[in-house]
Tab-separated table of C-alpha atoms in Angstrom:
chain	number	residue	atom	x	y	z
A	1	MET	CA	-45.853	-15.682	18.987
A	2	PRO	CA	-46.480	-12.033	18.005
A	3	LYS	CA	-49.999	-10.681	17.861
A	4	ASP	CA	-50.152	-10.843	14.049
A	5	ALA	CA	-49.911	-14.644	14.208
A	6	PRO	CA	-53.378	-15.710	15.346
A	7	LEU	CA	-53.939	-19.004	17.117
A	8	ASN	CA	-55.862	-21.646	15.244
A	9	SER	CA	-57.809	-23.235	18.077
A	10	GLY	CA	-61.081	-22.142	16.489
A	11	ALA	CA	-60.194	-23.113	12.935
A	12	PRO	CA	-62.900	-24.942	10.977
A	13	GLU	CA	-62.774	-28.727	10.626
A	14	GLN	CA	-62.840	-28.616	6.800
A	15	PRO	CA	-59.844	-27.087	4.980
A	16	GLU	CA	-60.868	-23.953	3.121
A	17	ALA	CA	-59.991	-23.113	-0.487
A	18	GLY	CA	-57.063	-20.809	0.287
A	19	SER	CA	-54.977	-23.448	2.068
A	20	PHE	CA	-51.836	-22.991	-0.020
A	21	ARG	CA	-51.928	-19.211	0.306
A	22	ARG	CA	-52.482	-19.380	4.072
A	23	VAL	CA	-49.645	-21.845	4.581
A	24	SER	CA	-47.292	-19.773	2.417
A	25	GLU	CA	-48.095	-16.645	4.432
A	26	MET	CA	-47.596	-18.571	7.674
A	27	GLN	CA	-44.201	-19.834	6.509
A	28	ALA	CA	-43.135	-16.359	5.408
A	29	LYS	CA	-43.958	-14.963	8.867
A	30	LEU	CA	-42.097	-17.707	10.692
A	31	HIS	CA	-39.065	-17.285	8.442
A	32	ARG	CA	-39.084	-13.507	8.893
A	33	TRP	CA	-39.280	-13.725	12.675
A	34	ALA	CA	-36.575	-16.398	12.862
A	35	SER	CA	-34.259	-14.383	10.591
A	36	ALA	CA	-34.800	-11.168	12.513
A	37	ASP	CA	-33.948	-12.741	15.880
A	38	PRO	CA	-31.433	-15.635	15.766
A	39	GLY	CA	-31.975	-16.283	19.463
A	40	ARG	CA	-35.738	-16.499	19.280
A	41	ARG	CA	-37.412	-19.694	20.505
A	42	PHE	CA	-40.901	-20.473	19.245
A	43	ASP	CA	-43.340	-21.710	21.872
A	44	ASP	CA	-46.730	-21.766	20.098
A	45	LEU	CA	-46.447	-23.897	16.949
A	46	PHE	CA	-48.661	-26.865	17.730
A	47	ASN	CA	-51.843	-25.167	16.523
A	48	LEU	CA	-50.144	-24.438	13.214
A	49	VAL	CA	-49.241	-28.114	12.782
A	50	HIS	CA	-52.824	-29.379	13.057
A	51	ASP	CA	-54.376	-26.393	11.306
A	52	PRO	CA	-56.706	-27.696	8.517
A	53	ALA	CA	-54.871	-25.622	5.912
A	54	THR	CA	-51.504	-27.104	6.922
A	55	LEU	CA	-52.879	-30.643	6.837
A	56	ARG	CA	-54.500	-30.030	3.436
A	57	VAL	CA	-51.212	-28.835	1.914
A	58	ALA	CA	-49.394	-31.735	3.591
A	59	TRP	CA	-51.906	-34.179	2.101
A	60	GLU	CA	-51.463	-32.723	-1.392
A	61	ARG	CA	-47.697	-33.164	-1.151
A	62	VAL	CA	-48.035	-36.744	0.044
A	63	ALA	CA	-50.746	-37.672	-2.475
A	64	THR	CA	-48.933	-36.224	-5.498
A	65	ASN	CA	-45.591	-37.818	-4.626
A	66	THR	CA	-44.577	-40.920	-6.557
A	67	GLY	CA	-44.378	-42.773	-3.228
A	68	ALA	CA	-48.144	-42.411	-2.803
A	69	ARG	CA	-48.530	-45.800	-4.486
A	70	THR	CA	-46.441	-47.461	-1.767
A	71	ALA	CA	-48.056	-48.587	1.488
A	72	GLY	CA	-46.507	-48.357	4.926
A	73	SER	CA	-46.603	-50.982	7.658
A	74	ASP	CA	-50.443	-50.815	7.778
A	75	GLY	CA	-50.802	-51.730	4.091
A	76	VAL	CA	-52.834	-48.594	3.271
A	77	THR	CA	-52.128	-46.477	0.172
A	78	VAL	CA	-53.311	-42.998	-0.802
A	79	ALA	CA	-55.587	-44.450	-3.505
A	80	ARG	CA	-57.293	-46.719	-0.982
A	81	ILE	CA	-57.884	-43.816	1.416
A	82	GLU	CA	-59.429	-41.695	-1.339
A	83	ARG	CA	-61.589	-44.608	-2.449
A	84	GLU	CA	-62.807	-45.894	0.922
A	85	ILE	CA	-62.647	-42.918	3.303
A	86	GLY	CA	-62.171	-39.700	1.386
A	87	ALA	CA	-59.348	-37.210	1.856
A	88	LEU	CA	-61.307	-34.692	3.981
A	89	GLU	CA	-62.636	-37.336	6.366
A	90	PHE	CA	-59.152	-38.855	6.656
A	91	LEU	CA	-57.587	-35.454	7.433
A	92	GLY	CA	-60.317	-34.737	9.970
A	93	GLY	CA	-59.444	-37.922	11.837
A	94	ILE	CA	-55.718	-37.070	11.806
A	95	ARG	CA	-56.440	-33.558	13.068
A	96	ARG	CA	-58.518	-34.802	15.975
A	97	ALA	CA	-55.901	-37.398	16.949
A	98	VAL	CA	-53.020	-34.894	16.805
A	99	LYS	CA	-55.022	-32.242	18.630
A	100	ASP	CA	-56.082	-34.454	21.552
A	101	GLY	CA	-52.643	-36.109	21.845
A	102	SER	CA	-53.766	-39.618	20.883
A	103	PHE	CA	-51.783	-39.721	17.622
A	104	ARG	CA	-49.012	-42.339	17.680
A	105	PRO	CA	-46.689	-42.995	14.726
A	106	GLN	CA	-46.517	-46.569	13.440
A	107	PRO	CA	-43.224	-48.389	12.789
A	108	VAL	CA	-41.845	-47.580	9.352
A	109	ARG	CA	-41.749	-50.415	6.836
A	110	GLU	CA	-38.172	-51.318	6.001
A	111	ARG	CA	-37.159	-51.780	2.406
A	112	LEU	CA	-33.633	-52.623	1.265
A	113	ILE	CA	-32.685	-51.315	-2.168
A	114	PRO	CA	-29.370	-51.757	-3.990
A	115	LYS	CA	-27.027	-48.799	-3.962
A	116	PRO	CA	-26.294	-47.346	-7.412
A	117	GLY	CA	-23.098	-48.230	-9.205
A	118	GLY	CA	-23.288	-52.019	-8.945
A	119	SER	CA	-21.362	-52.196	-5.653
A	120	GLY	CA	-23.620	-54.958	-4.326
A	121	LYS	CA	-24.381	-52.973	-1.176
A	122	VAL	CA	-27.900	-52.026	-0.115
A	123	ARG	CA	-29.464	-48.899	1.318
A	124	ARG	CA	-32.071	-49.147	4.070
A	125	LEU	CA	-35.192	-47.071	3.445
A	126	GLY	CA	-38.073	-46.546	5.842
A	127	ILE	CA	-41.607	-46.205	4.434
A	128	PRO	CA	-43.995	-44.540	6.939
A	129	THR	CA	-47.748	-45.020	6.839
A	130	VAL	CA	-49.774	-42.447	4.898
A	131	ALA	CA	-51.067	-40.876	8.133
A	132	ASP	CA	-47.526	-40.557	9.459
A	133	ARG	CA	-46.382	-39.003	6.174
A	134	VAL	CA	-49.103	-36.372	6.389
A	135	VAL	CA	-48.186	-35.400	9.963
A	136	GLN	CA	-44.486	-35.377	9.085
A	137	ALA	CA	-45.212	-33.144	6.098
A	138	ALA	CA	-47.239	-30.803	8.341
A	139	LEU	CA	-44.353	-30.646	10.840
A	140	LYS	CA	-41.940	-29.872	8.041
A	141	LEU	CA	-44.155	-27.060	6.716
A	142	VAL	CA	-43.999	-25.397	10.137
A	143	LEU	CA	-40.407	-26.156	11.185
A	144	GLU	CA	-38.561	-25.676	7.890
A	145	PRO	CA	-38.984	-21.867	7.650
A	146	ILE	CA	-37.599	-21.498	11.177
A	147	PHE	CA	-34.491	-23.604	10.697
A	148	GLU	CA	-33.869	-22.303	7.175
A	149	ALA	CA	-33.093	-18.977	8.819
A	150	ASP	CA	-30.165	-20.657	10.633
A	151	PHE	CA	-28.819	-22.857	7.849
A	152	HIS	CA	-25.666	-21.681	6.097
A	153	PRO	CA	-25.199	-21.090	2.356
A	154	VAL	CA	-22.680	-23.964	2.133
A	155	SER	CA	-25.476	-26.539	2.506
A	156	PHE	CA	-27.477	-27.451	-0.625
A	157	GLY	CA	-29.184	-30.802	-0.091
A	158	PHE	CA	-32.931	-31.127	0.576
A	159	ARG	CA	-33.416	-27.398	0.969
A	160	PRO	CA	-35.994	-25.313	-0.934
A	161	LYS	CA	-34.775	-23.495	-4.079
A	162	ARG	CA	-31.428	-25.326	-3.959
A	163	ARG	CA	-30.146	-28.140	-6.119
A	164	ALA	CA	-27.100	-30.327	-6.662
A	165	HIS	CA	-25.877	-28.100	-9.485
A	166	ASP	CA	-25.509	-25.193	-7.049
A	167	ALA	CA	-23.095	-27.289	-4.986
A	168	ILE	CA	-21.101	-28.212	-8.118
A	169	ALA	CA	-20.997	-24.521	-9.107
A	170	ASP	CA	-19.501	-23.649	-5.702
A	171	ILE	CA	-16.849	-26.348	-6.115
A	172	HIS	CA	-16.079	-25.056	-9.609
A	173	LEU	CA	-15.686	-21.490	-8.327
A	174	PHE	CA	-13.324	-22.256	-5.463
A	175	GLY	CA	-11.470	-24.996	-7.328
A	176	SER	CA	-10.639	-22.392	-9.978
A	177	ARG	CA	-9.272	-20.019	-7.337
A	178	GLY	CA	-6.508	-22.094	-5.810
A	179	TYR	CA	-8.440	-24.389	-3.448
A	180	GLU	CA	-6.609	-27.420	-4.805
A	181	TRP	CA	-6.582	-29.843	-1.867
A	182	VAL	CA	-9.844	-31.624	-1.111
A	183	LEU	CA	-11.131	-33.532	1.888
A	184	ASP	CA	-13.502	-35.931	0.148
A	185	ALA	CA	-15.485	-37.100	3.175
A	186	ASP	CA	-18.091	-39.759	3.806
A	187	ILE	CA	-20.129	-40.070	7.013
A	188	GLU	CA	-20.617	-43.692	7.977
A	189	ALA	CA	-24.330	-44.660	8.063
A	190	CYS	CA	-25.311	-41.055	8.729
A	191	PHE	CA	-29.095	-41.477	8.792
A	192	ASP	CA	-28.825	-44.543	11.043
A	193	THR	CA	-26.491	-43.183	13.717
A	194	ILE	CA	-27.593	-39.615	14.523
A	195	ASP	CA	-27.849	-39.305	18.296
A	196	HIS	CA	-31.447	-38.509	19.264
A	197	ALA	CA	-30.597	-36.540	22.409
A	198	ALA	CA	-28.082	-34.333	20.599
A	199	LEU	CA	-30.520	-33.784	17.721
A	200	MET	CA	-33.398	-32.862	20.013
A	201	ASP	CA	-31.136	-30.387	21.836
A	202	ARG	CA	-30.589	-28.604	18.535
A	203	VAL	CA	-34.322	-28.598	17.804
A	204	ARG	CA	-35.003	-27.173	21.295
A	205	ALA	CA	-32.628	-24.299	20.558
A	206	ARG	CA	-35.389	-22.919	18.326
A	207	VAL	CA	-38.592	-24.669	19.443
A	208	THR	CA	-39.904	-24.818	22.992
A	209	ASP	CA	-43.445	-26.006	22.247
A	210	LYS	CA	-43.459	-29.341	24.129
A	211	ARG	CA	-46.265	-30.796	22.050
A	212	VAL	CA	-44.297	-30.242	18.837
A	213	LEU	CA	-41.130	-31.629	20.422
A	214	THR	CA	-43.064	-34.708	21.554
A	215	LEU	CA	-44.310	-35.268	18.006
A	216	VAL	CA	-40.802	-34.987	16.546
A	217	LYS	CA	-39.388	-37.372	19.140
A	218	SER	CA	-42.192	-39.868	18.589
A	219	PHE	CA	-41.233	-40.153	14.923
A	220	LEU	CA	-37.596	-40.718	15.874
A	221	LYS	CA	-38.623	-43.523	18.254
A	222	ALA	CA	-41.320	-45.065	16.021
A	223	GLY	CA	-39.269	-48.170	15.261
A	224	ILE	CA	-38.850	-50.267	12.121
A	225	LEU	CA	-40.846	-53.193	10.730
A	226	THR	CA	-38.178	-55.268	8.966
A	227	GLU	CA	-38.668	-57.128	5.704
A	228	LEU	CA	-38.891	-60.309	7.806
A	229	GLY	CA	-41.854	-58.893	9.756
A	230	GLU	CA	-39.929	-58.192	12.967
A	231	GLU	CA	-40.287	-54.928	14.891
A	232	ARG	CA	-37.056	-53.230	15.885
A	233	ASP	CA	-36.486	-50.174	18.049
A	234	THR	CA	-34.675	-47.117	16.706
A	235	PRO	CA	-32.472	-45.808	19.557
A	236	THR	CA	-30.509	-43.690	17.078
A	237	GLY	CA	-30.944	-42.287	13.606
A	238	THR	CA	-33.759	-40.946	11.497
A	239	PRO	CA	-34.889	-43.481	8.854
A	240	GLN	CA	-34.231	-42.521	5.241
A	241	GLY	CA	-37.478	-42.224	3.339
A	242	GLY	CA	-39.439	-40.184	5.882
A	243	ILE	CA	-40.536	-36.698	4.828
A	244	LEU	CA	-39.135	-35.166	8.012
A	245	SER	CA	-35.822	-37.072	7.905
A	246	PRO	CA	-33.896	-34.753	5.505
A	247	LEU	CA	-34.771	-31.684	7.594
A	248	LEU	CA	-33.728	-33.405	10.832
A	249	ALA	CA	-30.491	-34.594	9.195
A	250	ASN	CA	-29.740	-31.035	8.060
A	251	ILE	CA	-30.376	-29.772	11.598
A	252	ALA	CA	-27.931	-32.339	12.959
A	253	LEU	CA	-25.275	-31.726	10.279
A	254	SER	CA	-25.525	-27.949	10.646
A	255	VAL	CA	-22.985	-28.349	13.480
A	256	LEU	CA	-20.440	-28.969	10.730
A	257	ASP	CA	-21.627	-25.962	8.717
A	258	GLU	CA	-21.407	-23.706	11.758
A	259	TYR	CA	-17.889	-24.814	12.597
A	260	LEU	CA	-16.377	-24.620	9.112
A	261	HIS	CA	-18.301	-21.564	7.924
A	262	ARG	CA	-18.157	-19.387	11.046
A	263	ASP	CA	-15.060	-17.473	9.853
A	264	TRP	CA	-16.757	-16.658	6.537
A	265	ARG	CA	-19.443	-14.657	8.312
A	266	PRO	CA	-19.147	-10.847	8.501
A	267	GLY	CA	-16.192	-9.906	10.701
A	268	GLY	CA	-14.522	-13.318	10.399
A	269	TRP	CA	-10.969	-13.701	9.168
A	270	MET	CA	-12.174	-15.329	5.932
A	271	SER	CA	-15.021	-12.867	5.347
A	272	THR	CA	-13.201	-10.821	2.678
A	273	GLU	CA	-10.689	-11.602	-0.056
A	274	ASN	CA	-8.110	-9.290	1.540
A	275	ARG	CA	-8.375	-11.057	4.896
A	276	ARG	CA	-8.060	-14.473	3.268
A	277	HIS	CA	-5.034	-13.325	1.266
A	278	ARG	CA	-3.397	-11.900	4.378
A	279	HIS	CA	-4.035	-15.158	6.220
A	280	ARG	CA	-2.460	-17.232	3.463
A	281	ARG	CA	0.604	-14.990	3.353
A	282	LEU	CA	1.280	-16.095	6.942
A	283	GLY	CA	1.352	-19.716	5.761
A	284	LEU	CA	-2.095	-20.519	7.131
A	285	PRO	CA	-4.851	-22.259	5.163
A	286	THR	CA	-8.281	-21.097	4.092
A	287	TRP	CA	-11.082	-23.525	3.293
A	288	ARG	CA	-14.613	-23.787	1.985
A	289	LEU	CA	-17.193	-26.423	2.842
A	290	VAL	CA	-19.671	-27.671	0.223
A	291	ARG	CA	-22.296	-30.038	1.640
A	292	TYR	CA	-25.221	-31.859	0.072
A	293	ALA	CA	-27.075	-33.706	2.852
A	294	ASP	CA	-24.542	-36.197	4.277
A	295	ASP	CA	-22.146	-35.875	1.310
A	296	PHE	CA	-19.595	-33.110	1.653
A	297	VAL	CA	-16.181	-31.924	0.556
A	298	VAL	CA	-13.885	-29.385	2.167
A	299	MET	CA	-11.758	-27.492	-0.349
A	300	VAL	CA	-8.517	-26.151	1.078
A	301	PHE	CA	-6.177	-23.417	-0.124
A	302	GLY	CA	-3.033	-24.685	1.568
A	303	THR	CA	-1.108	-27.931	1.887
A	304	ARG	CA	-1.953	-31.570	2.418
A	305	ASP	CA	-0.907	-31.295	6.083
A	306	HIS	CA	-3.524	-28.594	6.562
A	307	VAL	CA	-6.198	-30.983	5.249
A	308	VAL	CA	-5.026	-33.738	7.607
A	309	THR	CA	-5.441	-31.373	10.558
A	310	LEU	CA	-8.838	-30.273	9.288
A	311	ARG	CA	-9.984	-33.886	8.960
A	312	GLU	CA	-9.309	-34.458	12.666
A	313	GLU	CA	-11.246	-31.314	13.572
A	314	VAL	CA	-14.206	-32.412	11.437
A	315	ALA	CA	-14.246	-35.804	13.179
A	316	GLN	CA	-14.308	-34.096	16.594
A	317	VAL	CA	-17.170	-31.804	15.552
A	318	LEU	CA	-19.303	-34.721	14.312
A	319	ALA	CA	-18.657	-37.008	17.290
A	320	PRO	CA	-21.153	-35.369	19.732
A	321	MET	CA	-23.908	-35.966	17.138
A	322	GLY	CA	-23.087	-39.688	17.131
A	323	LEU	CA	-21.501	-39.427	13.669
A	324	ARG	CA	-18.098	-40.496	12.438
A	325	LEU	CA	-16.180	-40.368	9.189
A	326	SER	CA	-15.802	-43.580	7.252
A	327	PRO	CA	-12.090	-44.513	7.335
A	328	ALA	CA	-12.396	-46.425	4.054
A	329	LYS	CA	-14.231	-43.751	2.044
A	330	THR	CA	-12.831	-40.521	3.488
A	331	ARG	CA	-9.730	-39.454	1.620
A	332	ILE	CA	-7.513	-36.504	0.864
A	333	VAL	CA	-7.011	-35.813	-2.844
A	334	HIS	CA	-5.455	-33.175	-5.027
A	335	ILE	CA	-7.890	-31.673	-7.478
A	336	ALA	CA	-5.580	-32.591	-10.373
A	337	ASP	CA	-6.237	-36.245	-9.518
A	338	GLY	CA	-9.954	-35.610	-9.420
A	339	PHE	CA	-12.798	-36.693	-7.115
A	340	ASP	CA	-16.431	-37.731	-7.465
A	341	PHE	CA	-19.276	-35.705	-5.993
A	342	LEU	CA	-23.014	-36.103	-6.620
A	343	GLY	CA	-22.368	-38.214	-9.697
A	344	PHE	CA	-19.908	-35.798	-11.273
A	345	ARG	CA	-16.165	-36.259	-11.750
A	346	ILE	CA	-14.361	-32.994	-10.963
A	347	ARG	CA	-10.707	-32.461	-11.806
A	348	TRP	CA	-8.100	-30.119	-13.225
A	349	ARG	CA	-6.979	-30.772	-16.789
A	350	ILE	CA	-4.868	-28.950	-19.323
A	351	LYS	CA	-7.039	-26.948	-21.668
A	352	LYS	CA	-7.214	-28.296	-25.196
A	353	GLY	CA	-4.860	-26.523	-27.585
A	354	THR	CA	-2.555	-25.332	-24.792
A	355	ARG	CA	0.431	-26.833	-23.001
A	356	ASP	CA	0.218	-25.360	-19.513
A	357	GLN	CA	-3.200	-23.757	-19.027
A	358	TRP	CA	-4.951	-25.784	-16.337
A	359	ARG	CA	-8.737	-25.526	-16.056
A	360	LEU	CA	-11.286	-27.144	-13.775
A	361	TYR	CA	-13.683	-29.433	-15.627
A	362	THR	CA	-16.786	-31.319	-14.548
A	363	PHE	CA	-17.342	-34.687	-16.204
A	364	ILE	CA	-19.915	-37.429	-15.729
A	365	GLY	CA	-18.736	-39.967	-13.142
A	366	ASP	CA	-18.200	-43.646	-13.914
A	367	ARG	CA	-20.800	-44.920	-11.419
A	368	PRO	CA	-23.856	-43.140	-12.879
A	369	LEU	CA	-22.700	-44.175	-16.363
A	370	ARG	CA	-22.490	-47.835	-15.308
A	371	SER	CA	-25.837	-47.567	-13.554
A	372	LEU	CA	-27.540	-46.128	-16.656
A	373	LYS	CA	-26.106	-48.848	-18.894
A	374	ALA	CA	-27.236	-51.526	-16.443
A	375	ARG	CA	-30.810	-50.200	-16.592
A	376	ILE	CA	-30.770	-50.140	-20.395
A	377	ARG	CA	-29.391	-53.692	-20.496
A	378	ALA	CA	-32.137	-54.862	-18.131
A	379	LEU	CA	-34.783	-53.458	-20.493
A	380	THR	CA	-33.255	-54.882	-23.664
A	381	ARG	CA	-32.205	-58.418	-22.773
A	382	ARG	CA	-32.130	-60.710	-25.800
A	383	THR	CA	-34.702	-63.027	-24.206
A	384	SER	CA	-37.105	-60.241	-23.215
A	385	GLN	CA	-40.615	-60.434	-24.651
A	386	GLN	CA	-41.650	-56.933	-23.647
A	387	ASP	CA	-43.550	-54.717	-26.039
A	388	LEU	CA	-41.192	-52.434	-28.012
A	389	ARG	CA	-43.434	-49.416	-27.505
A	390	ALA	CA	-43.397	-49.847	-23.705
A	391	VAL	CA	-39.611	-50.249	-23.737
A	392	LEU	CA	-39.151	-47.056	-25.771
A	393	ILE	CA	-41.370	-45.121	-23.357
A	394	ARG	CA	-39.368	-46.385	-20.389
A	395	ILE	CA	-35.990	-45.684	-21.994
A	396	ASN	CA	-37.083	-42.169	-22.990
A	397	ARG	CA	-38.108	-41.399	-19.416
A	398	ILE	CA	-34.817	-42.690	-18.030
A	399	THR	CA	-32.582	-40.876	-20.512
A	400	ARG	CA	-34.519	-37.610	-20.297
A	401	GLY	CA	-34.013	-37.280	-16.540
A	402	TRP	CA	-30.425	-38.533	-16.715
A	403	ALA	CA	-29.469	-36.118	-19.494
A	404	GLU	CA	-31.171	-33.149	-17.844
A	405	TYR	CA	-29.127	-33.747	-14.687
A	406	PHE	CA	-25.775	-34.169	-16.450
A	407	ARG	CA	-26.179	-31.702	-19.317
A	408	HIS	CA	-24.169	-29.062	-17.467
A	409	ALA	CA	-21.062	-31.266	-17.435
A	410	VAL	CA	-18.554	-31.855	-20.238
A	411	ALA	CA	-20.992	-34.388	-21.601
A	412	LYS	CA	-21.298	-34.149	-25.391
A	413	HIS	CA	-18.970	-37.054	-26.144
A	414	THR	CA	-20.556	-39.162	-23.395
A	415	PHE	CA	-24.059	-38.473	-24.729
A	416	ASP	CA	-22.924	-39.600	-28.191
A	417	ARG	CA	-21.567	-42.879	-26.791
A	418	ILE	CA	-24.757	-43.485	-24.789
A	419	ALA	CA	-26.922	-42.874	-27.872
A	420	TYR	CA	-24.803	-45.348	-29.840
A	421	PHE	CA	-25.029	-47.903	-27.016
A	422	ILE	CA	-28.825	-47.609	-26.701
A	423	TRP	CA	-29.392	-47.855	-30.468
A	424	TRP	CA	-27.407	-51.065	-30.753
A	425	ARG	CA	-29.016	-52.635	-27.664
A	426	ILE	CA	-32.502	-52.061	-29.080
A	427	VAL	CA	-31.645	-53.164	-32.607
A	428	ARG	CA	-29.976	-56.395	-31.484
A	429	TRP	CA	-32.826	-57.155	-29.081
A	430	VAL	CA	-35.493	-56.608	-31.769
A	431	LYS	CA	-33.455	-58.635	-34.275
A	432	THR	CA	-33.308	-61.569	-31.864
A	433	LYS	CA	-36.919	-61.258	-30.753
A	434	ARG	CA	-38.311	-61.212	-34.323
A	435	ARG	CA	-35.734	-63.665	-35.669
A	436	TRP	CA	-34.622	-61.195	-38.282
A	437	ARG	CA	-31.540	-61.069	-40.420
A	438	TRP	CA	-29.608	-57.875	-40.920
A	439	LYS	CA	-31.377	-57.249	-44.217
A	440	ASP	CA	-34.646	-57.117	-42.238
A	441	VAL	CA	-33.150	-54.513	-39.899
A	442	HIS	CA	-32.102	-52.473	-42.941
A	443	ARG	CA	-35.599	-52.729	-44.382
A	444	TRP	CA	-36.977	-51.481	-41.026
A	445	LEU	CA	-34.668	-48.541	-40.434
A	446	ARG	CA	-32.679	-47.825	-43.589
A	447	THR	CA	-33.733	-45.121	-46.065
A	448	PRO	CA	-32.044	-43.853	-49.237
A	449	THR	CA	-30.726	-40.874	-47.262
A	450	GLY	CA	-29.628	-42.679	-44.105
A	451	TRP	CA	-31.022	-44.284	-40.963
A	452	ARG	CA	-34.440	-43.342	-39.625
A	453	PRO	CA	-35.060	-43.075	-35.848
A	454	ILE	CA	-36.368	-46.140	-34.038
A	455	ALA	CA	-40.105	-45.615	-33.572
A	456	VAL	CA	-43.297	-47.592	-33.127
A	457	ASP	CA	-46.950	-46.510	-32.829
A	458	GLY	CA	-46.033	-42.834	-32.552
A	459	ILE	CA	-43.327	-43.339	-29.892
A	460	GLU	CA	-39.853	-42.433	-31.127
A	461	LEU	CA	-36.596	-43.224	-29.352
A	462	ARG	CA	-35.290	-40.030	-27.833
A	463	ASN	CA	-31.829	-39.117	-29.088
A	464	ILE	CA	-29.874	-38.316	-25.936
A	465	ALA	CA	-27.023	-36.951	-28.103
A	466	ALA	CA	-29.315	-34.079	-29.146
A	467	THR	CA	-29.486	-32.794	-25.550
A	468	PRO	CA	-27.967	-29.286	-25.464
A	469	VAL	CA	-24.917	-29.084	-23.202
A	470	THR	CA	-24.648	-25.789	-21.325
A	471	ARG	CA	-22.571	-24.578	-18.413
A	472	TYR	CA	-24.443	-24.078	-15.143
A	473	ARG	CA	-23.744	-20.589	-13.847
A	474	ARG	CA	-23.366	-19.949	-10.139
A	475	ARG	CA	-26.382	-17.980	-9.021
A	476	SER	CA	-27.741	-15.974	-6.144
A	477	ILE	CA	-30.208	-18.393	-4.556
A	478	PRO	CA	-33.606	-16.755	-3.962
A	479	SER	CA	-35.525	-16.899	-0.715
A	480	PRO	CA	-37.992	-19.810	-0.554
A	481	TRP	CA	-40.569	-17.390	0.760
A	482	PRO	CA	-40.423	-14.177	-1.360
A	483	CYS	CA	-42.693	-12.249	0.981
A	484	ALA	CA	-40.578	-13.141	4.032
A	485	ASN	CA	-38.830	-9.777	4.026
A	486	ARG	CA	-41.972	-7.697	4.020
A	487	ALA	CA	-42.646	-5.602	7.076
């Protein structure tokens, strides 16, 4: 490490007040050094991981996350730690264990949750203990700035300052410019099958500190405590649910980014519009990858045969990482037929009022719509005896987040239908619950000028149809660490 990055071996046991500022400055330095020298390997990071400031910031992120209420395999929650031990004492114990090498991750608690869309399939999540979450968060604070310098702009998932809408904006841009064939790909059980040796080789390309590498590997090998109480080894994969897992998955999947994006870099044959045009004039394809974690599409300006060839190349690139494409879910589609990505339905359609002007539109997909309706139905069953006020609060929370995510799509008509659906579900439920007739419903909601909103005790049903629908503009994504470019 350069001289302006002091070691932390003499750092105080108690985290000082400026923890967030210190960690931000540390991340900016690491990101600047990694960006300036792509071949640099960092060999003195361990002290930064167990620095009190790093652990304090890691604790704040763990404690303020909604998962703080969930216990790991040891049955301990954040609230219990704060009540019985105290955050500073708990962090002091973690720091001493990490520093002297006695820290050992516990098996993650397995939890199976249904996949959205009503498919009947389940997703396996791993819930680490609170102590393991804190150490994972500390590792991520140190490692993320380094690997962010290597990640390509075609990757959007679980990266700072990036969101799903940026990926959709990229698809919209290239889909409007002739990239009409799409490899709609799905990696089979991505988080469960990543090869540990191949992943660690990619981590070692940037990090040579053996103590940090040992920590990372220990989390990969921590094992799983199944819902039946059985312990199972994890010879491959990085369990979904861990704080470090998305970063490790991005490191593994960056092999795909590097392969498909290498010719877009300065000097490559797809680096300028003129070079791409010249390439296409020779009958050769150009393509653009858009990836969000393990979901990705490859948009191709060419023919279907070009996409078939590209699919085989993608499979060969992923194989050394222990990953393979799902034969059932990976398909080649024309953009006029449409495809689903991150909950959106993207397809060409003829513009309204014209006969032959094709435009690319983004709609709300069928699966998230079915999922939302299923949640509303579950809250408004005819036999439910829940309090109306509590139901309105819950529905408002659900629809607010759902509408905020989809408000950049062609969603006005869909929002109207959802508002109509929710209104009738609540009215029919209340009518049944209170044994009303329709004249009682009219007395409750009807006024001389129309219908009043459903409300009780100051809580009013949020009208999802009133959500403003705006187009999401493709943007220049800012650096996660604004001071990273300072000298």
